[in-house]
PDB file of C-alpha atoms in Angstrom:
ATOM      1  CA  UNK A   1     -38.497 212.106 226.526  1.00 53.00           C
ATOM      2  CA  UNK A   2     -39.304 213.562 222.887  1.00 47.00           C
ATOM      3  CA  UNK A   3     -42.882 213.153 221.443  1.00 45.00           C
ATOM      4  CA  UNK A   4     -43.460 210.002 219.605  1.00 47.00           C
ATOM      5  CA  UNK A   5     -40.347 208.261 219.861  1.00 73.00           C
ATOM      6  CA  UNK A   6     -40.331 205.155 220.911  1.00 88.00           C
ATOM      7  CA  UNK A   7     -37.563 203.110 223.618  1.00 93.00           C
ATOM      8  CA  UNK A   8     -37.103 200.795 225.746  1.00 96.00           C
ATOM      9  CA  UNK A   9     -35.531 201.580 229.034  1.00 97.00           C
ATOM     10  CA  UNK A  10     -34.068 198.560 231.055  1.00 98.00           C
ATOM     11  CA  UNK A  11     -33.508 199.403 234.943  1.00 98.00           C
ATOM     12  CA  UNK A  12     -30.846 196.873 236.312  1.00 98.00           C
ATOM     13  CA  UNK A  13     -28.577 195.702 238.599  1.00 96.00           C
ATOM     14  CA  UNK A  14     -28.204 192.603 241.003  1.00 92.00           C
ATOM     15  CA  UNK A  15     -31.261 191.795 243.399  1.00 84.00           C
ATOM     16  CA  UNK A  16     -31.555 194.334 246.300  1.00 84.00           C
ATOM     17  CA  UNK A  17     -31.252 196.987 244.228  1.00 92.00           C
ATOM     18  CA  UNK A  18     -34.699 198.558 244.132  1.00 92.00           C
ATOM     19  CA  UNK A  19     -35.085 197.681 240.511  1.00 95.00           C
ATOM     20  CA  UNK A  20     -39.091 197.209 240.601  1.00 94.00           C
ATOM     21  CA  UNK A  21     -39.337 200.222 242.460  1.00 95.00           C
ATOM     22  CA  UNK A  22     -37.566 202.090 240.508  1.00 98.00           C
ATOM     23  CA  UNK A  23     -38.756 200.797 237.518  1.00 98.00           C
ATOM     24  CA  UNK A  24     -42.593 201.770 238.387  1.00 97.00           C
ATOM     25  CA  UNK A  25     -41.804 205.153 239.147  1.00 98.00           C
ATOM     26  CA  UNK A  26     -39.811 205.645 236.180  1.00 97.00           C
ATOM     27  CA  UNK A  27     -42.432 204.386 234.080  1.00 96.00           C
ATOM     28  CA  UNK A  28     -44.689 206.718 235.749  1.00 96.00           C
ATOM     29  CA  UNK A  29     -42.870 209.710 235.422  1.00 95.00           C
ATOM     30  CA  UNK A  30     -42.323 209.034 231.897  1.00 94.00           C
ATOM     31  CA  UNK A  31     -46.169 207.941 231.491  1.00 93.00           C
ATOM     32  CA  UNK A  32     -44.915 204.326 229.955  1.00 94.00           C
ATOM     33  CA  UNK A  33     -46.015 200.751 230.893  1.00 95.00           C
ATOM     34  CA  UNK A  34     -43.689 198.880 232.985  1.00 97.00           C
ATOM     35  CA  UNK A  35     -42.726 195.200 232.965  1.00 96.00           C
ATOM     36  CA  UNK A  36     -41.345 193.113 235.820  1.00 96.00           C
ATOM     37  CA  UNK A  37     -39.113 190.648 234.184  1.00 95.00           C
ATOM     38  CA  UNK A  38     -39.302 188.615 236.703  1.00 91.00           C
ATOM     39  CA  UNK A  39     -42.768 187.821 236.022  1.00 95.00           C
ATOM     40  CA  UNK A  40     -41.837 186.597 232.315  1.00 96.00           C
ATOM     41  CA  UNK A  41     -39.171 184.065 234.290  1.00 95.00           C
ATOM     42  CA  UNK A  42     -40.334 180.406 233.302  1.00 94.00           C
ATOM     43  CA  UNK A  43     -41.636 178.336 236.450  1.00 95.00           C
ATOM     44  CA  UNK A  44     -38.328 176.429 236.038  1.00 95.00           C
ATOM     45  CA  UNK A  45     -36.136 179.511 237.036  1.00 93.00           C
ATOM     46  CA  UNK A  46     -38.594 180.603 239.216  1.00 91.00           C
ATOM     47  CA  UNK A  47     -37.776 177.017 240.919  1.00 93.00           C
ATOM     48  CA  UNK A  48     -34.575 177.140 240.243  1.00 90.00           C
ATOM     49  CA  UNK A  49     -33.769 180.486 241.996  1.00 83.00           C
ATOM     50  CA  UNK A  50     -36.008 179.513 244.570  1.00 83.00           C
ATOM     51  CA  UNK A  51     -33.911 176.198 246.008  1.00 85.00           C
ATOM     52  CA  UNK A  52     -30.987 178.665 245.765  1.00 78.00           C
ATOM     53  CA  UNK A  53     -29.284 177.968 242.505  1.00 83.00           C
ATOM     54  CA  UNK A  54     -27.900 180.037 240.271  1.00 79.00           C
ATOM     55  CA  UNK A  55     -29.271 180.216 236.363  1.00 84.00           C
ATOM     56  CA  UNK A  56     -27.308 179.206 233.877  1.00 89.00           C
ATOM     57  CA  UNK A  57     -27.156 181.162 229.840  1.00 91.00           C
ATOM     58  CA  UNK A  58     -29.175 178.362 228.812  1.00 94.00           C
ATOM     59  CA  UNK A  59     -31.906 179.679 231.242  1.00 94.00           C
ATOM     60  CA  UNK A  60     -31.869 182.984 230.743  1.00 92.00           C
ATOM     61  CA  UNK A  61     -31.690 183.371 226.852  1.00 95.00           C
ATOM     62  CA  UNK A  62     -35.110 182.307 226.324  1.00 94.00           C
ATOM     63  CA  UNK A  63     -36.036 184.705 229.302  1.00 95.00           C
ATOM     64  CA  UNK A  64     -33.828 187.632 227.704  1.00 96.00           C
ATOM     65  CA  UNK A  65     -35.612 187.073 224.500  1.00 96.00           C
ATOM     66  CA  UNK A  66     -38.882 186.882 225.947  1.00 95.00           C
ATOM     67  CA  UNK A  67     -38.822 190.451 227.519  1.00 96.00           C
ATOM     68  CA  UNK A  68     -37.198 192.136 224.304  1.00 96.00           C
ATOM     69  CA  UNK A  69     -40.090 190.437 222.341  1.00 95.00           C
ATOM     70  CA  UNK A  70     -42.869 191.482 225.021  1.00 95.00           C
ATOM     71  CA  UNK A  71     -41.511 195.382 225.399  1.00 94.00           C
ATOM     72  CA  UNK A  72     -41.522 195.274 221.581  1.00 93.00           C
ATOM     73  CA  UNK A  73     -44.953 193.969 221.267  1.00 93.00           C
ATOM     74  CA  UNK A  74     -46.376 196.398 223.678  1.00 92.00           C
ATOM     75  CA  UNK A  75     -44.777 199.682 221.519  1.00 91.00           C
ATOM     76  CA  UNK A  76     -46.320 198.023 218.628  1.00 89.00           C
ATOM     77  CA  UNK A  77     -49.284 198.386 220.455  1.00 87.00           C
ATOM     78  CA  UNK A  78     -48.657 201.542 220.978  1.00 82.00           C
ATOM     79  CA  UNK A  79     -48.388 202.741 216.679  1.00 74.00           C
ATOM     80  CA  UNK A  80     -51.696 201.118 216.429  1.00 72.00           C
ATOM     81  CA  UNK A  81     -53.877 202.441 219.569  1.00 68.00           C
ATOM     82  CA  UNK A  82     -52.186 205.269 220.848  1.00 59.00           C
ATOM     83  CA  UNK A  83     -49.400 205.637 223.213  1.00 54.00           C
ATOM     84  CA  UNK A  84     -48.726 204.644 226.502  1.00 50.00           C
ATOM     85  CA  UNK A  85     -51.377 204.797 229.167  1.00 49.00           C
ATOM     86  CA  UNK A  86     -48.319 204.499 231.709  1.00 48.00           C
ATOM     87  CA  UNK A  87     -50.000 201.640 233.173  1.00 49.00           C
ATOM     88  CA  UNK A  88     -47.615 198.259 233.966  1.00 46.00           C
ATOM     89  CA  UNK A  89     -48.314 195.531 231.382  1.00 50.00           C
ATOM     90  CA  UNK A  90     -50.102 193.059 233.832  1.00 44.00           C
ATOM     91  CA  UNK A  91     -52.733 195.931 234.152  1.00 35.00           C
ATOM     92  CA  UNK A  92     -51.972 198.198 237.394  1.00 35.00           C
ATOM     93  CA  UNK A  93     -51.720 202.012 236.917  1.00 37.00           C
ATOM     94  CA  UNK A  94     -48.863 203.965 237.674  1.00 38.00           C
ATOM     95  CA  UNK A  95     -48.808 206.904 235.829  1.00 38.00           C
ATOM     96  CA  UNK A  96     -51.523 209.712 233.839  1.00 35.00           C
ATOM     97  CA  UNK A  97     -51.958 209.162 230.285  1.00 35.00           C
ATOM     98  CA  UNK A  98     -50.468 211.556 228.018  1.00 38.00           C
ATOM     99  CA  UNK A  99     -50.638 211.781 223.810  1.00 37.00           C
ATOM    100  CA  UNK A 100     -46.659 212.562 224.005  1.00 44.00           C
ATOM    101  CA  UNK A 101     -45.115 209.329 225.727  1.00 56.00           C
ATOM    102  CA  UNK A 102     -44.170 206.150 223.851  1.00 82.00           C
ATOM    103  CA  UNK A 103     -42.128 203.002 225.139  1.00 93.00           C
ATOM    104  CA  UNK A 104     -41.755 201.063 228.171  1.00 96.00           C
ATOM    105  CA  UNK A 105     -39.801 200.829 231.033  1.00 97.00           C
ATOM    106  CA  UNK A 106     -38.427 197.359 232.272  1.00 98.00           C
ATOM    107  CA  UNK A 107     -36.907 195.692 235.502  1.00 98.00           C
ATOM    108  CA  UNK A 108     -34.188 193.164 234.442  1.00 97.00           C
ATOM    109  CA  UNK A 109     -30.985 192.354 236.419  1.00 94.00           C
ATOM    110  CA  UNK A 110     -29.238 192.206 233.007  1.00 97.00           C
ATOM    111  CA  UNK A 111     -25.824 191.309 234.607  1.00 95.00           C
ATOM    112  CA  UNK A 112     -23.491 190.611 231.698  1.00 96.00           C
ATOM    113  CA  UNK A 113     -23.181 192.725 227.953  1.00 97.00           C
ATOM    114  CA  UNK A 114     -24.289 189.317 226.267  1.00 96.00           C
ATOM    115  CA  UNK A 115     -27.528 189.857 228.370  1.00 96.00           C
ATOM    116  CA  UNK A 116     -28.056 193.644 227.283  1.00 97.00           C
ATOM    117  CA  UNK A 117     -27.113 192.623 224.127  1.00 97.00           C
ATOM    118  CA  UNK A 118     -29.853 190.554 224.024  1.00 97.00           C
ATOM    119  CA  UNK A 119     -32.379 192.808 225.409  1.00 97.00           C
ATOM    120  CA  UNK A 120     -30.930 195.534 223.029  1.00 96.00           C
ATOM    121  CA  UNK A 121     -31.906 193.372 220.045  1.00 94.00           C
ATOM    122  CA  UNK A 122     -28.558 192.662 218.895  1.00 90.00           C
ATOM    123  CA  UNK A 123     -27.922 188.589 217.669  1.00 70.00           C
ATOM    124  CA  UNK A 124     -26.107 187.348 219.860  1.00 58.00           C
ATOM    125  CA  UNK A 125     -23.561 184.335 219.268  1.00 51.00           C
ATOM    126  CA  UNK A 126     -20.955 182.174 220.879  1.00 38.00           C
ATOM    127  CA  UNK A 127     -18.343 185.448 219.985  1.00 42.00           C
ATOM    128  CA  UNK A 128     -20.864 188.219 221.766  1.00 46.00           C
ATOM    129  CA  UNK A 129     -23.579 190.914 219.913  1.00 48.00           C
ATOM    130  CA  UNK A 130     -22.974 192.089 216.529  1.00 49.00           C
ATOM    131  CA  UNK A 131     -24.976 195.085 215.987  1.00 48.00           C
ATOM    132  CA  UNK A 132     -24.147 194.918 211.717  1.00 48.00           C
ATOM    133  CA  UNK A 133     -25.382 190.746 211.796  1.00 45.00           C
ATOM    134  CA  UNK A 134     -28.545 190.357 209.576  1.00 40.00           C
ATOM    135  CA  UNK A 135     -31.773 190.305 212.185  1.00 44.00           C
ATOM    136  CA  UNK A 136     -30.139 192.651 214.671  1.00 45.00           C
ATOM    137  CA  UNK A 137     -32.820 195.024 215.657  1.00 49.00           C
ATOM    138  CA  UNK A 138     -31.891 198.798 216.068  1.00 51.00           C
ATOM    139  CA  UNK A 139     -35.130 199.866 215.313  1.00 73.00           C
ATOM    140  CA  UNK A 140     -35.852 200.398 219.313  1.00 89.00           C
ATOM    141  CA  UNK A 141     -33.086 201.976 220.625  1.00 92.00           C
ATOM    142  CA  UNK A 142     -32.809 200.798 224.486  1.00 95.00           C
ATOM    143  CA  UNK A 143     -31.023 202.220 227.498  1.00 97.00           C
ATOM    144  CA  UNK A 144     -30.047 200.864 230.672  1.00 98.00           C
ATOM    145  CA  UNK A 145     -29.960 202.898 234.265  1.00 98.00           C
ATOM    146  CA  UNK A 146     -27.636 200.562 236.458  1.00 98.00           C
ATOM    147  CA  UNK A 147     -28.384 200.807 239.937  1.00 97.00           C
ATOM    148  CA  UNK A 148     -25.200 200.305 241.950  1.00 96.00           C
ATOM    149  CA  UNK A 149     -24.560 199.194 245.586  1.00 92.00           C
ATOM    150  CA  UNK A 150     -21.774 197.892 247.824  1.00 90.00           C
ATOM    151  CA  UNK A 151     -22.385 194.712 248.898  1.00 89.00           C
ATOM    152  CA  UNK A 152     -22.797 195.371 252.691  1.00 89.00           C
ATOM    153  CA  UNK A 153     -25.766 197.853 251.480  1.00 89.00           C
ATOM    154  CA  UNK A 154     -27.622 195.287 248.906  1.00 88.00           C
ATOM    155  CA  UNK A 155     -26.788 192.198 251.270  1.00 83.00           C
ATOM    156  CA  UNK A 156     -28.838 194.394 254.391  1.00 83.00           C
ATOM    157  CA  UNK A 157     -31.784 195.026 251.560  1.00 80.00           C
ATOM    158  CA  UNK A 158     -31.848 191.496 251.079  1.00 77.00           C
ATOM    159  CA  UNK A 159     -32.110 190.424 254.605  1.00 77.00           C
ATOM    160  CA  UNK A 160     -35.377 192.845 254.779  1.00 75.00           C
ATOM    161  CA  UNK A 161     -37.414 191.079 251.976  1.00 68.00           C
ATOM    162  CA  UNK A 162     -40.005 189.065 252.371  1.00 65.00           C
ATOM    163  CA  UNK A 163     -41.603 186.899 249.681  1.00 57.00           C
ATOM    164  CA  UNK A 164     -39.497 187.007 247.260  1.00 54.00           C
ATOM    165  CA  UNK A 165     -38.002 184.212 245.298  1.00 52.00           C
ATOM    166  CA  UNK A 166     -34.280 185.646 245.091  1.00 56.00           C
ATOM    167  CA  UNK A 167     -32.017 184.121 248.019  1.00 60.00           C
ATOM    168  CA  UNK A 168     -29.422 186.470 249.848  1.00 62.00           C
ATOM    169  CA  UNK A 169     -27.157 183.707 249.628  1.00 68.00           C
ATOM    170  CA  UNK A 170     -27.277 184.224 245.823  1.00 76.00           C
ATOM    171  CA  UNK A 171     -26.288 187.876 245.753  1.00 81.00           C
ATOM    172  CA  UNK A 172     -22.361 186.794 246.173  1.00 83.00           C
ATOM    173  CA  UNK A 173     -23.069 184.996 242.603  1.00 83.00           C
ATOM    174  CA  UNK A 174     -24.546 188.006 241.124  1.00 86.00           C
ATOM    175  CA  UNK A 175     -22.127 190.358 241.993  1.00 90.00           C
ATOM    176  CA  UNK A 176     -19.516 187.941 240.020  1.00 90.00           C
ATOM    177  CA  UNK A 177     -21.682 187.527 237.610  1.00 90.00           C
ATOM    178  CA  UNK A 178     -22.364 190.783 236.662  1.00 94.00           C
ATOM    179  CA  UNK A 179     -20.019 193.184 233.982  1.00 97.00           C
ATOM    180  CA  UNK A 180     -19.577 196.524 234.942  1.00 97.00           C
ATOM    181  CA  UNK A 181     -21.608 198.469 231.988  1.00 97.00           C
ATOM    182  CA  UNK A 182     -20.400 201.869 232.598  1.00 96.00           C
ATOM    183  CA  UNK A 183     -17.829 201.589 229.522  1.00 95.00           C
ATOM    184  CA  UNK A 184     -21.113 200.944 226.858  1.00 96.00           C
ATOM    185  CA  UNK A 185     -23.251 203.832 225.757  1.00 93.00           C
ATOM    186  CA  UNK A 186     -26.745 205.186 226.668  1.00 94.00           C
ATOM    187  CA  UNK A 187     -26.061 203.720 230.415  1.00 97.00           C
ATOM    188  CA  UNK A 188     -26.741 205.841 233.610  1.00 97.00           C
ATOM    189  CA  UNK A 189     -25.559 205.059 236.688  1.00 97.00           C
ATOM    190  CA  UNK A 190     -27.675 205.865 240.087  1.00 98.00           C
ATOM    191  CA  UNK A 191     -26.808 204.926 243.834  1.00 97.00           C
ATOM    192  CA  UNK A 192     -28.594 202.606 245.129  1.00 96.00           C
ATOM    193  CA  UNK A 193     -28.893 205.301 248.507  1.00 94.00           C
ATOM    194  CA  UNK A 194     -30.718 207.971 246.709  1.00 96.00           C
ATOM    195  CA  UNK A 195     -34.316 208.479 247.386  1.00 97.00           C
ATOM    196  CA  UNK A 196     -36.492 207.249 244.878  1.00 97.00           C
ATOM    197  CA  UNK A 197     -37.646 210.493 243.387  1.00 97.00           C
ATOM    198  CA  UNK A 198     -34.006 211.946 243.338  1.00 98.00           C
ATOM    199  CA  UNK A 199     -32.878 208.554 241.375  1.00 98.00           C
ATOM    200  CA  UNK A 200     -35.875 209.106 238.524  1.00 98.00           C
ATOM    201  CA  UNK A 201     -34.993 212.622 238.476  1.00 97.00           C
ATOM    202  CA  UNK A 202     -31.622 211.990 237.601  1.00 97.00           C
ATOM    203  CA  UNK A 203     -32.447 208.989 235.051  1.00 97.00           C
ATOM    204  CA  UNK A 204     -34.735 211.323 233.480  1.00 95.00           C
ATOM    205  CA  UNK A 205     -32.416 213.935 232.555  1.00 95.00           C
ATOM    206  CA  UNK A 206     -29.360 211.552 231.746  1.00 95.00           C
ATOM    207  CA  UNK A 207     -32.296 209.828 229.356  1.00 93.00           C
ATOM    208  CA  UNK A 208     -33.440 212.632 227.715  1.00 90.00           C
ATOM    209  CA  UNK A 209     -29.828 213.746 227.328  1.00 90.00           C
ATOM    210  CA  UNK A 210     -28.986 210.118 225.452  1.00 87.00           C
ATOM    211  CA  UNK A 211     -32.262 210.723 223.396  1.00 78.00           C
ATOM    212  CA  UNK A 212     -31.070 213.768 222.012  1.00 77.00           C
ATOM    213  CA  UNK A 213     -27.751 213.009 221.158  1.00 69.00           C
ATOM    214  CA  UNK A 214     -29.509 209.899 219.113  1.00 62.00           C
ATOM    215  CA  UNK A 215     -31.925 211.983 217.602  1.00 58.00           C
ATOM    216  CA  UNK A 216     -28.554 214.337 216.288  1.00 57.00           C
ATOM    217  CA  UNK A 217     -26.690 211.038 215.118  1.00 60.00           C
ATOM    218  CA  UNK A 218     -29.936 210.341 212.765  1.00 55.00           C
ATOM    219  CA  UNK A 219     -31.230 213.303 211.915  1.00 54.00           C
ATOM    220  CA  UNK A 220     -30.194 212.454 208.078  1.00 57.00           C
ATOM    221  CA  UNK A 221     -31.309 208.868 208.290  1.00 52.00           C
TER     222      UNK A 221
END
């Protein structure tokens, strides 16, 4: 990524997808913090998810809100003491530091557009984002790598997890719930079978391809 400039990168997808993973060697590569969204869930989805039932809008907004506010803290952070240390927000290093890296790198399922909408900045309403509306926040521009999966693959990651709060039976939900967000720019797509390294190397390139091509749409702003 270009010196300086700061985004937000969201890695998502439905649960089983590697998207922490991911995420923290992303963040790595690109010497940024990382956030788990998950940890920024209230205790009542946390609960919620936990007896198996799905989350409503009403429980994610605040949740949606909460990581575009924290990511944009965090590069505020960043114009004041420096950028990134490429260390994840709770405190655990994952990457070198490096004067030319600033942003940060989150893990959010971010199933439907009204929920990347959200964590793009946009205001969102009852009729969906409007990037123009007064208070919508362009300032960070934000790109999404999409981890995708058939769900024989993501159901047999499931199985294999231990610990973690997310049923299997839930992932049928998910994959209903969740808008394909191929058609919507700055998105890259990865498999959910490629290595870890091969996925960040691709993500890397696709971001720094997305980064220029915003850079060229602004150059007069």
């Amino acid at each position: 990524m270009s010196a300086m400039e700061s985004v937000l990168i969201v890695v998502m997808g439905v649960s089983g997808t590697g998207k922490s993973t991911l995420g923290t060697a992303l963040a790595a590569s690109l010497h940024m913090p990382y956030i788990d969204g998950d940890d920024l869930h209230p205790r009542s989805n946390v609960n919620k998810m936990a007896a198996g039932r799905p989350l409503t809008d009403a429980d994610r907004e605040p949740w949606l809100h909460a990581i575009r506010n924290t990511a944009e803290r965090l590069v505020a952070d960043q114009s004041v003491s420096g950028p990134a240390r490429g260390d994840v927000a709770k405190g655990t290093e994952t990457g070198s530091p490096t004067p030319h890296a600033s942003g940060v790198v989150v893990a959010c399922s971010a199933l439907r557009r009204a929920y990347r909408d959200i964590l793009r900045g946009f205001d969102v309403g009852a009729g969906g984002a409007d990037p123009d509306a007064q208070g919508a926040r362009t300032v960070l521009p934000t790109y999404f790598v999409f981890i995708d999966g058939s769900r024989e693959v993501l159901l047999e990651r499931m199985l294999k997890r231990n610990g973690h709060f997310m049923k299997a039976t839930m992932l049928d939900s998910q994959l209903t719930t969740l808008e394909d967000p191929r058609s919507e720019e700055g998105v890259v797509v990865l498999s959910v079978q490629d290595t870890t390294q091969t996925q960040v190397e691709k993500a890397v390139g696709a971001l720094k391809a997305f980064r220029q091509g915003y850079k060229d749409d602004h150059v007069d702003d």
